[in-house]
N, CA, C and O atoms as CSV, one atom per row, in Angstrom:
chain,resi,resn,atom,element,x,y,z
A,1,MET,N,N,-25.298,54.156,24.080
A,1,MET,CA,C,-24.289,53.604,23.203
A,1,MET,C,C,-24.070,52.122,23.486
A,1,MET,O,O,-23.945,51.325,22.556
A,2,ALA,N,N,-24.022,51.746,24.767
A,2,ALA,CA,C,-23.843,50.341,25.131
A,2,ALA,C,C,-24.989,49.502,24.612
A,2,ALA,O,O,-24.795,48.353,24.216
A,3,SER,N,N,-26.184,50.072,24.613
A,3,SER,CA,C,-27.359,49.363,24.111
A,3,SER,C,C,-27.224,49.072,22.621
A,3,SER,O,O,-27.618,48.001,22.158
A,4,LEU,N,N,-26.672,50.016,21.874
A,4,LEU,CA,C,-26.476,49.842,20.435
A,4,LEU,C,C,-25.503,48.700,20.159
A,4,LEU,O,O,-25.758,47.869,19.289
A,5,PHE,N,N,-24.377,48.651,20.899
A,5,PHE,CA,C,-23.405,47.574,20.721
A,5,PHE,C,C,-23.990,46.227,21.127
A,5,PHE,O,O,-23.723,45.207,20.493
A,6,SER,N,N,-24.768,46.234,22.161
A,6,SER,CA,C,-25.389,45.006,22.640
A,6,SER,C,C,-26.334,44.437,21.585
A,6,SER,O,O,-26.333,43.232,21.334
A,7,ARG,N,N,-27.143,45.302,20.967
A,7,ARG,CA,C,-28.053,44.851,19.901
A,7,ARG,C,C,-27.269,44.360,18.690
A,7,ARG,O,O,-27.628,43.351,18.083
A,8,ALA,N,N,-26.202,45.067,18.338
A,8,ALA,CA,C,-25.387,44.678,17.185
A,8,ALA,C,C,-24.744,43.316,17.423
A,8,ALA,O,O,-24.701,42.478,16.522
A,9,ARG,N,N,-24.249,43.098,18.631
A,9,ARG,CA,C,-23.649,41.811,18.968
A,9,ARG,C,C,-24.680,40.688,18.873
A,9,ARG,O,O,-24.380,39.604,18.373
A,10,GLY,N,N,-25.886,40.950,19.351
A,10,GLY,CA,C,-26.961,39.963,19.268
A,10,GLY,C,C,-27.323,39.639,17.833
A,10,GLY,O,O,-27.576,38.481,17.500
A,11,ALA,N,N,-27.350,40.661,16.972
A,11,ALA,CA,C,-27.665,40.448,15.556
A,11,ALA,C,C,-26.582,39.618,14.879
A,11,ALA,O,O,-26.880,38.739,14.072
A,12,VAL,N,N,-25.326,39.900,15.210
A,12,VAL,CA,C,-24.214,39.128,14.636
A,12,VAL,C,C,-24.296,37.672,15.090
A,12,VAL,O,O,-24.111,36.760,14.284
A,13,ALA,N,N,-24.566,37.454,16.352
A,13,ALA,CA,C,-24.677,36.084,16.873
A,13,ALA,C,C,-25.829,35.351,16.203
A,13,ALA,O,O,-25.694,34.182,15.841
A,14,PHE,N,N,-26.962,36.027,16.037
A,14,PHE,CA,C,-28.110,35.404,15.374
A,14,PHE,C,C,-27.764,35.053,13.933
A,14,PHE,O,O,-28.087,33.962,13.462
A,15,GLY,N,N,-27.103,35.978,13.228
A,15,GLY,CA,C,-26.708,35.730,11.841
A,15,GLY,C,C,-25.756,34.554,11.724
A,15,GLY,O,O,-25.874,33.743,10.806
A,16,ALA,N,N,-24.816,34.460,12.647
A,16,ALA,CA,C,-23.864,33.344,12.631
A,16,ALA,C,C,-24.578,32.022,12.862
A,16,ALA,O,O,-24.273,31.029,12.200
A,17,CYS,N,N,-25.522,31.998,13.792
A,17,CYS,CA,C,-26.289,30.770,14.056
A,17,CYS,C,C,-27.124,30.383,12.847
A,17,CYS,O,O,-27.208,29.205,12.500
A,18,ALA,N,N,-27.745,31.368,12.202
A,18,ALA,CA,C,-28.559,31.089,11.018
A,18,ALA,C,C,-27.694,30.530,9.894
A,18,ALA,O,O,-28.092,29.581,9.220
A,19,ALA,N,N,-26.510,31.113,9.687
A,19,ALA,CA,C,-25.609,30.628,8.643
A,19,ALA,C,C,-25.160,29.201,8.927
A,19,ALA,O,O,-25.078,28.389,8.006
A,20,LEU,N,N,-24.870,28.885,10.173
A,20,LEU,CA,C,-24.465,27.532,10.544
A,20,LEU,C,C,-25.585,26.540,10.272
A,20,LEU,O,O,-25.329,25.449,9.762
A,21,CYS,N,N,-26.809,26.894,10.601
A,21,CYS,CA,C,-27.955,26.013,10.342
A,21,CYS,C,C,-28.115,25.742,8.856
A,21,CYS,O,O,-28.373,24.606,8.457
A,22,VAL,N,N,-27.964,26.778,8.028
A,22,VAL,CA,C,-28.074,26.603,6.580
A,22,VAL,C,C,-26.996,25.658,6.084
A,22,VAL,O,O,-27.277,24.780,5.269
A,23,LEU,N,N,-25.767,25.820,6.556
A,23,LEU,CA,C,-24.679,24.934,6.133
A,23,LEU,C,C,-24.934,23.493,6.536
A,23,LEU,O,O,-24.695,22.577,5.748
A,24,LEU,N,N,-25.411,23.282,7.741
A,24,LEU,CA,C,-25.672,21.918,8.205
A,24,LEU,C,C,-26.794,21.270,7.413
A,24,LEU,O,O,-26.705,20.093,7.063
A,25,LEU,N,N,-27.839,22.014,7.128
A,25,LEU,CA,C,-28.959,21.456,6.373
A,25,LEU,C,C,-28.596,21.225,4.919
A,25,LEU,O,O,-29.146,20.325,4.284
A,26,ALA,N,N,-27.681,22.016,4.380
A,26,ALA,CA,C,-27.297,21.877,2.982
A,26,ALA,C,C,-26.246,20.798,2.779
A,26,ALA,O,O,-25.983,20.408,1.641
A,27,SER,N,N,-25.645,20.310,3.842
A,27,SER,CA,C,-24.610,19.289,3.724
A,27,SER,C,C,-25.200,18.006,3.174
A,27,SER,O,O,-26.318,17.639,3.537
A,28,PRO,N,N,-24.460,17.303,2.291
A,28,PRO,CA,C,-24.980,16.056,1.771
A,28,PRO,C,C,-25.136,15.041,2.892
A,28,PRO,O,O,-24.260,14.902,3.746
A,29,SER,N,N,-26.245,14.342,2.880
A,29,SER,CA,C,-26.433,13.317,3.901
A,29,SER,C,C,-25.727,12.057,3.452
A,29,SER,O,O,-25.641,11.790,2.254
A,30,GLY,N,N,-25.238,11.304,4.362
A,30,GLY,CA,C,-24.715,10.000,4.034
A,30,GLY,C,C,-23.224,9.953,3.851
A,30,GLY,O,O,-22.462,10.068,4.811
A,31,ALA,N,N,-22.813,9.785,2.627
A,31,ALA,CA,C,-21.493,9.313,2.298
A,31,ALA,C,C,-20.353,10.151,2.832
A,31,ALA,O,O,-20.388,11.381,2.796
A,32,SER,N,N,-19.353,9.467,3.323
A,32,SER,CA,C,-18.114,10.134,3.647
A,32,SER,C,C,-16.945,9.473,2.937
A,32,SER,O,O,-15.860,10.050,2.861
A,33,GLU,N,N,-17.153,8.269,2.417
A,33,GLU,CA,C,-16.064,7.551,1.743
A,33,GLU,C,C,-16.652,6.436,0.883
A,33,GLU,O,O,-17.616,5.775,1.271
A,34,LEU,N,N,-16.052,6.239,-0.298
A,34,LEU,CA,C,-16.405,5.106,-1.145
A,34,LEU,C,C,-15.195,4.179,-1.163
A,34,LEU,O,O,-14.121,4.558,-1.630
A,35,VAL,N,N,-15.374,2.971,-0.656
A,35,VAL,CA,C,-14.272,2.012,-0.577
A,35,VAL,C,C,-14.416,1.021,-1.720
A,35,VAL,O,O,-15.434,0.339,-1.839
A,36,MET,N,N,-13.385,0.946,-2.565
A,36,MET,CA,C,-13.370,0.015,-3.693
A,36,MET,C,C,-12.539,-1.202,-3.299
A,36,MET,O,O,-11.333,-1.096,-3.075
A,37,PHE,N,N,-13.194,-2.354,-3.217
A,37,PHE,CA,C,-12.491,-3.612,-2.973
A,37,PHE,C,C,-12.131,-4.189,-4.334
A,37,PHE,O,O,-13.002,-4.388,-5.181
A,38,GLU,N,N,-10.838,-4.459,-4.543
A,38,GLU,CA,C,-10.358,-4.910,-5.844
A,38,GLU,C,C,-9.364,-6.052,-5.697
A,38,GLU,O,O,-8.849,-6.317,-4.611
A,39,ARG,N,N,-9.110,-6.720,-6.816
A,39,ARG,CA,C,-8.096,-7.785,-6.884
A,39,ARG,C,C,-7.153,-7.470,-8.032
A,39,ARG,O,O,-7.564,-6.883,-9.033
A,40,SER,N,N,-5.915,-7.848,-7.898
A,40,SER,CA,C,-4.984,-7.646,-9.008
A,40,SER,C,C,-5.394,-8.560,-10.160
A,40,SER,O,O,-5.798,-9.703,-9.945
A,41,GLY,N,N,-5.287,-8.051,-11.370
A,41,GLY,CA,C,-5.666,-8.812,-12.553
A,41,GLY,C,C,-7.148,-8.775,-12.876
A,41,GLY,O,O,-7.572,-9.395,-13.851
A,42,CYS,N,N,-7.941,-8.076,-12.099
A,42,CYS,CA,C,-9.388,-7.992,-12.312
A,42,CYS,C,C,-9.669,-7.103,-13.530
A,42,CYS,O,O,-9.369,-5.909,-13.511
A,43,ALA,N,N,-10.241,-7.684,-14.581
A,43,ALA,CA,C,-10.521,-6.938,-15.813
A,43,ALA,C,C,-11.526,-5.811,-15.586
A,43,ALA,O,O,-11.392,-4.733,-16.165
A,44,TRP,N,N,-12.530,-6.056,-14.748
A,44,TRP,CA,C,-13.544,-5.022,-14.492
A,44,TRP,C,C,-12.972,-3.893,-13.644
A,44,TRP,O,O,-13.393,-2.743,-13.776
A,45,CYS,N,N,-12.022,-4.210,-12.779
A,45,CYS,CA,C,-11.332,-3.169,-12.010
A,45,CYS,C,C,-10.507,-2.293,-12.959
A,45,CYS,O,O,-10.455,-1.073,-12.805
A,46,GLN,N,N,-9.865,-2.932,-13.940
A,46,GLN,CA,C,-9.074,-2.196,-14.920
A,46,GLN,C,C,-9.964,-1.305,-15.786
A,46,GLN,O,O,-9.582,-0.192,-16.145
A,47,ARG,N,N,-11.149,-1.806,-16.115
A,47,ARG,CA,C,-12.091,-0.994,-16.896
A,47,ARG,C,C,-12.547,0.219,-16.072
A,47,ARG,O,O,-12.645,1.326,-16.600
A,48,PHE,N,N,-12.825,0.011,-14.785
A,48,PHE,CA,C,-13.165,1.123,-13.893
A,48,PHE,C,C,-12.026,2.144,-13.888
A,48,PHE,O,O,-12.264,3.349,-13.976
A,49,ASP,N,N,-10.784,1.653,-13.783
A,49,ASP,CA,C,-9.622,2.541,-13.780
A,49,ASP,C,C,-9.545,3.379,-15.051
A,49,ASP,O,O,-9.172,4.551,-15.002
A,50,ALA,N,N,-9.893,2.787,-16.179
A,50,ALA,CA,C,-9.837,3.505,-17.455
A,50,ALA,C,C,-10.977,4.507,-17.608
A,50,ALA,O,O,-10.776,5.600,-18.137
A,51,GLU,N,N,-12.176,4.139,-17.148
A,51,GLU,CA,C,-13.359,4.960,-17.412
A,51,GLU,C,C,-13.709,5.947,-16.294
A,51,GLU,O,O,-14.206,7.037,-16.577
A,52,ILE,N,N,-13.464,5.594,-15.054
A,52,ILE,CA,C,-13.937,6.401,-13.927
A,52,ILE,C,C,-12.797,7.063,-13.150
A,52,ILE,O,O,-12.877,8.246,-12.821
A,53,SER,N,N,-11.752,6.315,-12.860
A,53,SER,CA,C,-10.667,6.829,-12.008
A,53,SER,C,C,-10.114,8.188,-12.438
A,53,SER,O,O,-9.868,9.037,-11.581
A,54,PRO,N,N,-9.908,8.425,-13.747
A,54,PRO,CA,C,-9.322,9.714,-14.133
A,54,PRO,C,C,-10.171,10.937,-13.764
A,54,PRO,O,O,-9.630,12.032,-13.610
A,55,VAL,N,N,-11.478,10.768,-13.620
A,55,VAL,CA,C,-12.353,11.924,-13.367
A,55,VAL,C,C,-13.028,11.895,-12.003
A,55,VAL,O,O,-13.608,12.899,-11.591
A,56,TYR,N,N,-12.968,10.786,-11.302
A,56,TYR,CA,C,-13.764,10.616,-10.088
A,56,TYR,C,C,-13.555,11.748,-9.080
A,56,TYR,O,O,-14.528,12.302,-8.568
A,57,ASP,N,N,-12.321,12.092,-8.795
A,57,ASP,CA,C,-12.022,13.115,-7.778
A,57,ASP,C,C,-12.575,14.491,-8.134
A,57,ASP,O,O,-12.761,15.332,-7.254
A,58,ARG,N,N,-12.837,14.724,-9.419
A,58,ARG,CA,C,-13.321,16.038,-9.858
A,58,ARG,C,C,-14.841,16.124,-9.927
A,58,ARG,O,O,-15.378,17.151,-10.342
A,59,THR,N,N,-15.542,15.068,-9.529
A,59,THR,CA,C,-17.004,15.061,-9.587
A,59,THR,C,C,-17.600,15.399,-8.224
A,59,THR,O,O,-16.918,15.327,-7.201
A,60,ASP,N,N,-18.883,15.768,-8.224
A,60,ASP,CA,C,-19.574,16.013,-6.951
A,60,ASP,C,C,-19.550,14.765,-6.082
A,60,ASP,O,O,-19.343,14.844,-4.871
A,61,GLU,N,N,-19.766,13.598,-6.715
A,61,GLU,CA,C,-19.756,12.340,-5.969
A,61,GLU,C,C,-18.384,12.088,-5.354
A,61,GLU,O,O,-18.281,11.641,-4.212
A,62,GLY,N,N,-17.337,12.375,-6.112
A,62,GLY,CA,C,-15.978,12.187,-5.617
A,62,GLY,C,C,-15.640,13.094,-4.450
A,62,GLY,O,O,-14.880,12.719,-3.557
A,63,ARG,N,N,-16.209,14.290,-4.461
A,63,ARG,CA,C,-15.985,15.205,-3.338
A,63,ARG,C,C,-16.802,14.782,-2.116
A,63,ARG,O,O,-16.355,14.950,-0.981
A,64,GLN,N,N,-17.994,14.234,-2.345
A,64,GLN,CA,C,-18.843,13.798,-1.231
A,64,GLN,C,C,-18.362,12.480,-0.638
A,64,GLN,O,O,-18.473,12.253,0.566
A,65,ALA,N,N,-17.825,11.611,-1.497
A,65,ALA,CA,C,-17.381,10.285,-1.056
A,65,ALA,C,C,-16.041,9.969,-1.719
A,65,ALA,O,O,-16.009,9.265,-2.728
A,66,PRO,N,N,-14.941,10.472,-1.173
A,66,PRO,CA,C,-13.624,10.197,-1.751
A,66,PRO,C,C,-13.366,8.690,-1.862
A,66,PRO,O,O,-13.796,7.905,-1.016
A,67,LEU,N,N,-12.656,8.312,-2.920
A,67,LEU,CA,C,-12.388,6.901,-3.197
A,67,LEU,C,C,-11.197,6.399,-2.387
A,67,LEU,O,O,-10.142,7.032,-2.336
A,68,ARG,N,N,-11.393,5.266,-1.769
A,68,ARG,CA,C,-10.334,4.557,-1.035
A,68,ARG,C,C,-10.273,3.155,-1.619
A,68,ARG,O,O,-11.308,2.503,-1.758
A,69,ARG,N,N,-9.091,2.681,-1.961
A,69,ARG,CA,C,-8.941,1.369,-2.591
A,69,ARG,C,C,-8.382,0.367,-1.583
A,69,ARG,O,O,-7.469,0.669,-0.815
A,70,VAL,N,N,-8.959,-0.834,-1.613
A,70,VAL,CA,C,-8.529,-1.897,-0.708
A,70,VAL,C,C,-8.331,-3.164,-1.530
A,70,VAL,O,O,-9.230,-3.584,-2.258
A,71,ASN,N,N,-7.143,-3.776,-1.413
A,71,ASN,CA,C,-6.898,-5.057,-2.065
A,71,ASN,C,C,-7.602,-6.141,-1.256
A,71,ASN,O,O,-7.408,-6.244,-0.045
A,72,MET,N,N,-8.415,-6.944,-1.924
A,72,MET,CA,C,-9.207,-7.966,-1.233
A,72,MET,C,C,-8.335,-8.986,-0.514
A,72,MET,O,O,-8.758,-9.559,0.490
A,73,ARG,N,N,-7.130,-9.221,-1.010
A,73,ARG,CA,C,-6.228,-10.176,-0.345
A,73,ARG,C,C,-5.827,-9.702,1.049
A,73,ARG,O,O,-5.525,-10.510,1.926
A,74,ALA,N,N,-5.828,-8.386,1.243
A,74,ALA,CA,C,-5.440,-7.823,2.542
A,74,ALA,C,C,-6.563,-7.934,3.566
A,74,ALA,O,O,-6.330,-7.743,4.760
A,75,GLY,N,N,-7.767,-8.236,3.119
A,75,GLY,CA,C,-8.895,-8.338,4.035
A,75,GLY,C,C,-9.539,-6.986,4.291
A,75,GLY,O,O,-9.113,-5.962,3.757
A,76,VAL,N,N,-10.556,-7.005,5.102
A,76,VAL,CA,C,-11.297,-5.786,5.422
A,76,VAL,C,C,-10.515,-4.989,6.467
A,76,VAL,O,O,-10.162,-5.527,7.517
A,77,PRO,N,N,-10.246,-3.723,6.191
A,77,PRO,CA,C,-9.543,-2.899,7.184
A,77,PRO,C,C,-10.318,-2.835,8.500
A,77,PRO,O,O,-11.548,-2.868,8.508
A,78,GLY,N,N,-9.600,-2.745,9.589
A,78,GLY,CA,C,-10.206,-2.759,10.917
A,78,GLY,C,C,-11.119,-1.586,11.213
A,78,GLY,O,O,-11.929,-1.651,12.138
A,79,ASP,N,N,-10.999,-0.505,10.437
A,79,ASP,CA,C,-11.837,0.669,10.702
A,79,ASP,C,C,-13.162,0.640,9.945
A,79,ASP,O,O,-13.913,1.615,9.972
A,80,LEU,N,N,-13.456,-0.484,9.264
A,80,LEU,CA,C,-14.708,-0.607,8.510
A,80,LEU,C,C,-15.606,-1.676,9.113
A,80,LEU,O,O,-15.147,-2.753,9.494
A,81,ALA,N,N,-16.893,-1.361,9.191
A,81,ALA,CA,C,-17.901,-2.336,9.629
A,81,ALA,C,C,-18.819,-2.594,8.439
A,81,ALA,O,O,-19.641,-1.750,8.082
A,82,LEU,N,N,-18.670,-3.774,7.828
A,82,LEU,CA,C,-19.462,-4.113,6.646
A,82,LEU,C,C,-20.725,-4.865,7.032
A,82,LEU,O,O,-20.759,-5.579,8.034
A,83,ALA,N,N,-21.771,-4.692,6.213
A,83,ALA,CA,C,-23.041,-5.380,6.451
A,83,ALA,C,C,-22.961,-6.843,6.022
A,83,ALA,O,O,-23.696,-7.683,6.540
A,84,ALA,N,N,-22.067,-7.151,5.073
A,84,ALA,CA,C,-21.908,-8.516,4.560
A,84,ALA,C,C,-20.493,-8.643,3.995
A,84,ALA,O,O,-19.854,-7.637,3.686
A,85,PRO,N,N,-20.005,-9.873,3.859
A,85,PRO,CA,C,-18.665,-10.053,3.294
A,85,PRO,C,C,-18.602,-9.568,1.841
A,85,PRO,O,O,-19.606,-9.580,1.129
A,86,VAL,N,N,-17.425,-9.147,1.419
A,86,VAL,CA,C,-17.190,-8.776,0.025
A,86,VAL,C,C,-16.712,-10.023,-0.691
A,86,VAL,O,O,-15.710,-10.622,-0.301
A,87,ARG,N,N,-17.425,-10.417,-1.740
A,87,ARG,CA,C,-17.094,-11.660,-2.447
A,87,ARG,C,C,-16.599,-11.435,-3.873
A,87,ARG,O,O,-15.868,-12.267,-4.411
A,88,PHE,N,N,-16.987,-10.324,-4.488
A,88,PHE,CA,C,-16.669,-10.098,-5.895
A,88,PHE,C,C,-15.896,-8.798,-6.074
A,88,PHE,O,O,-16.072,-7.836,-5.326
A,89,ALA,N,N,-15.029,-8.798,-7.094
A,89,ALA,CA,C,-14.272,-7.591,-7.423
A,89,ALA,C,C,-14.744,-7.066,-8.776
A,89,ALA,O,O,-14.979,-7.845,-9.701
A,90,PRO,N,N,-14.878,-5.784,-8.887
A,90,PRO,CA,C,-14.813,-4.814,-7.805
A,90,PRO,C,C,-16.134,-4.733,-7.050
A,90,PRO,O,O,-17.201,-4.986,-7.609
A,91,THR,N,N,-16.049,-4.383,-5.797
A,91,THR,CA,C,-17.222,-4.054,-4.979
A,91,THR,C,C,-16.953,-2.686,-4.373
A,91,THR,O,O,-15.883,-2.435,-3.818
A,92,PHE,N,N,-17.938,-1.811,-4.486
A,92,PHE,CA,C,-17.833,-0.441,-3.982
A,92,PHE,C,C,-18.743,-0.317,-2.771
A,92,PHE,O,O,-19.953,-0.520,-2.877
A,93,VAL,N,N,-18.168,0.014,-1.623
A,93,VAL,CA,C,-18.942,0.121,-0.388
A,93,VAL,C,C,-18.936,1.581,0.057
A,93,VAL,O,O,-17.884,2.176,0.288
A,94,LEU,N,N,-20.119,2.128,0.169
A,94,LEU,CA,C,-20.280,3.495,0.644
A,94,LEU,C,C,-20.329,3.454,2.162
A,94,LEU,O,O,-21.172,2.765,2.737
A,95,VAL,N,N,-19.429,4.191,2.821
A,95,VAL,CA,C,-19.367,4.161,4.284
A,95,VAL,C,C,-19.502,5.566,4.859
A,95,VAL,O,O,-19.086,6.554,4.254
A,96,GLU,N,N,-20.087,5.620,6.024
A,96,GLU,CA,C,-20.179,6.854,6.802
A,96,GLU,C,C,-19.730,6.514,8.207
A,96,GLU,O,O,-20.271,5.608,8.841
A,97,ASP,N,N,-18.754,7.233,8.682
A,97,ASP,CA,C,-18.196,6.973,10.014
A,97,ASP,C,C,-17.786,5.512,10.171
A,97,ASP,O,O,-17.963,4.927,11.239
A,98,GLY,N,N,-17.233,4.919,9.099
A,98,GLY,CA,C,-16.743,3.551,9.150
A,98,GLY,C,C,-17.793,2.465,9.004
A,98,GLY,O,O,-17.453,1.282,9.016
A,99,ARG,N,N,-19.068,2.836,8.866
A,99,ARG,CA,C,-20.151,1.843,8.753
A,99,ARG,C,C,-20.731,1.859,7.347
A,99,ARG,O,O,-20.948,2.920,6.760
A,100,GLU,N,N,-20.977,0.674,6.820
A,100,GLU,CA,C,-21.554,0.552,5.485
A,100,GLU,C,C,-22.964,1.132,5.443
A,100,GLU,O,O,-23.803,0.839,6.295
A,101,VAL,N,N,-23.203,1.968,4.423
A,101,VAL,CA,C,-24.543,2.516,4.213
A,101,VAL,C,C,-25.095,2.137,2.843
A,101,VAL,O,O,-26.267,2.382,2.556
A,102,GLY,N,N,-24.261,1.543,2.001
A,102,GLY,CA,C,-24.707,1.106,0.685
A,102,GLY,C,C,-23.588,0.386,-0.039
A,102,GLY,O,O,-22.427,0.436,0.365
A,103,ARG,N,N,-23.967,-0.294,-1.132
A,103,ARG,CA,C,-22.990,-1.124,-1.826
A,103,ARG,C,C,-23.350,-1.271,-3.292
A,103,ARG,O,O,-24.523,-1.362,-3.652
A,104,ILE,N,N,-22.316,-1.292,-4.140
A,104,ILE,CA,C,-22.450,-1.619,-5.559
A,104,ILE,C,C,-21.529,-2.803,-5.796
A,104,ILE,O,O,-20.317,-2.701,-5.604
A,105,THR,N,N,-22.096,-3.914,-6.209
A,105,THR,CA,C,-21.290,-5.101,-6.491
A,105,THR,C,C,-21.063,-5.182,-7.994
A,105,THR,O,O,-22.014,-5.257,-8.773
A,106,GLY,N,N,-19.799,-5.166,-8.392
A,106,GLY,CA,C,-19.450,-5.253,-9.799
A,106,GLY,C,C,-19.365,-3.895,-10.469
A,106,GLY,O,O,-19.712,-2.865,-9.891
A,107,TYR,N,N,-18.889,-3.928,-11.712
A,107,TYR,CA,C,-18.801,-2.733,-12.537
A,107,TYR,C,C,-19.168,-3.140,-13.951
A,107,TYR,O,O,-18.545,-4.030,-14.529
A,108,MET,N,N,-20.192,-2.480,-14.516
A,108,MET,CA,C,-20.622,-2.800,-15.880
A,108,MET,C,C,-20.210,-1.724,-16.875
A,108,MET,O,O,-19.645,-2.015,-17.929
A,109,SER,N,N,-20.505,-0.469,-16.520
A,109,SER,CA,C,-20.181,0.651,-17.403
A,109,SER,C,C,-20.199,1.935,-16.592
A,109,SER,O,O,-20.665,1.963,-15.453
A,110,ASP,N,N,-19.685,2.993,-17.197
A,110,ASP,CA,C,-19.677,4.270,-16.488
A,110,ASP,C,C,-21.090,4.778,-16.218
A,110,ASP,O,O,-21.352,5.302,-15.135
A,111,ASP,N,N,-22.009,4.635,-17.175
A,111,ASP,CA,C,-23.390,5.093,-16.969
A,111,ASP,C,C,-24.063,4.370,-15.806
A,111,ASP,O,O,-24.709,4.999,-14.969
A,112,VAL,N,N,-23.912,3.064,-15.757
A,112,VAL,CA,C,-24.528,2.277,-14.680
A,112,VAL,C,C,-23.904,2.660,-13.335
A,112,VAL,O,O,-24.616,2.845,-12.348
A,113,PHE,N,N,-22.581,2.777,-13.301
A,113,PHE,CA,C,-21.896,3.133,-12.054
A,113,PHE,C,C,-22.369,4.483,-11.524
A,113,PHE,O,O,-22.736,4.592,-10.354
A,114,TRP,N,N,-22.365,5.521,-12.376
A,114,TRP,CA,C,-22.769,6.854,-11.922
A,114,TRP,C,C,-24.214,6.863,-11.445
A,114,TRP,O,O,-24.535,7.504,-10.445
A,115,GLY,N,N,-25.087,6.154,-12.154
A,115,GLY,CA,C,-26.489,6.091,-11.739
A,115,GLY,C,C,-26.664,5.424,-10.384
A,115,GLY,O,O,-27.390,5.923,-9.524
A,116,MET,N,N,-25.993,4.293,-10.200
A,116,MET,CA,C,-26.108,3.575,-8.924
A,116,MET,C,C,-25.475,4.361,-7.775
A,116,MET,O,O,-26.029,4.416,-6.677
A,117,LEU,N,N,-24.317,4.966,-8.029
A,117,LEU,CA,C,-23.657,5.738,-6.979
A,117,LEU,C,C,-24.501,6.953,-6.593
A,117,LEU,O,O,-24.633,7.273,-5.412
A,118,GLY,N,N,-25.064,7.619,-7.581
A,118,GLY,CA,C,-25.932,8.759,-7.293
A,118,GLY,C,C,-27.119,8.362,-6.438
A,118,GLY,O,O,-27.510,9.092,-5.527
A,119,SER,N,N,-27.695,7.199,-6.734
A,119,SER,CA,C,-28.826,6.712,-5.932
A,119,SER,C,C,-28.409,6.429,-4.493
A,119,SER,O,O,-29.161,6.711,-3.560
A,120,LEU,N,N,-27.214,5.873,-4.310
A,120,LEU,CA,C,-26.733,5.577,-2.950
A,120,LEU,C,C,-26.441,6.851,-2.165
A,120,LEU,O,O,-26.829,6.973,-1.003
A,121,ILE,N,N,-25.765,7.784,-2.794
A,121,ILE,CA,C,-25.367,9.003,-2.098
A,121,ILE,C,C,-26.576,9.844,-1.722
A,121,ILE,O,O,-26.605,10.456,-0.655
A,122,HIS,N,N,-27.566,9.875,-2.594
A,122,HIS,CA,C,-28.720,10.743,-2.360
A,122,HIS,C,C,-29.905,10.018,-1.747
A,122,HIS,O,O,-30.998,10.575,-1.647
A,123,LYS,N,N,-29.685,8.757,-1.333
A,123,LYS,CA,C,-30.749,7.985,-0.689
A,123,LYS,C,C,-31.063,8.596,0.666
A,123,LYS,O,O,-30.150,8.926,1.423
A,124,PRO,N,N,-32.361,8.752,0.987
A,124,PRO,CA,C,-32.701,9.292,2.312
A,124,PRO,C,C,-32.161,8.389,3.414
A,124,PRO,O,O,-32.137,7.167,3.269
A,125,ALA,N,N,-31.736,8.988,4.496
A,125,ALA,CA,C,-31.205,8.224,5.636
A,125,ALA,C,C,-32.287,7.326,6.209
A,125,ALA,O,O,-33.427,7.754,6.392
A,126,GLN,N,N,-31.929,6.085,6.491
A,126,GLN,CA,C,-32.860,5.120,7.079
A,126,GLN,C,C,-32.847,5.282,8.586
A,126,GLN,O,O,-31.793,5.504,9.182
A,127,SER,N,N,-34.004,5.171,9.198
A,127,SER,CA,C,-34.039,5.234,10.665
A,127,SER,C,C,-33.490,3.942,11.230
A,127,SER,O,O,-33.716,2.866,10.676
A,128,GLN,N,N,-32.772,4.050,12.324
A,128,GLN,CA,C,-32.117,2.862,12.886
A,128,GLN,C,C,-32.834,2.356,14.086
A,128,GLN,O,O,-32.416,1.363,14.682
């Protein structure tokens, strides 16, 4: 009887390890946050607000990289390490663990934004 429980416990442990591996491999690589640098009065920021903001949180991209807004006048938050200064509004910086992994400078239209963001989020990880 003890042998039966021992085998069952081993099978459960193996199944749990296999499930964890599947979850880790299926996790999206890269993005943990999309930081939008904006300025008050920015017409392109307002267009983004009208076209993208209402739906962003409900998209796969929004779930993979939640939107965080930063006013450019306040400067770069201390928890972010950018690859280059932000000069134009809006600028969208994709960050993972506080480090920049990609960037979209400007906003033209919803189609262009979704295409560029999708490319950034699904870009293979670069070796460091």
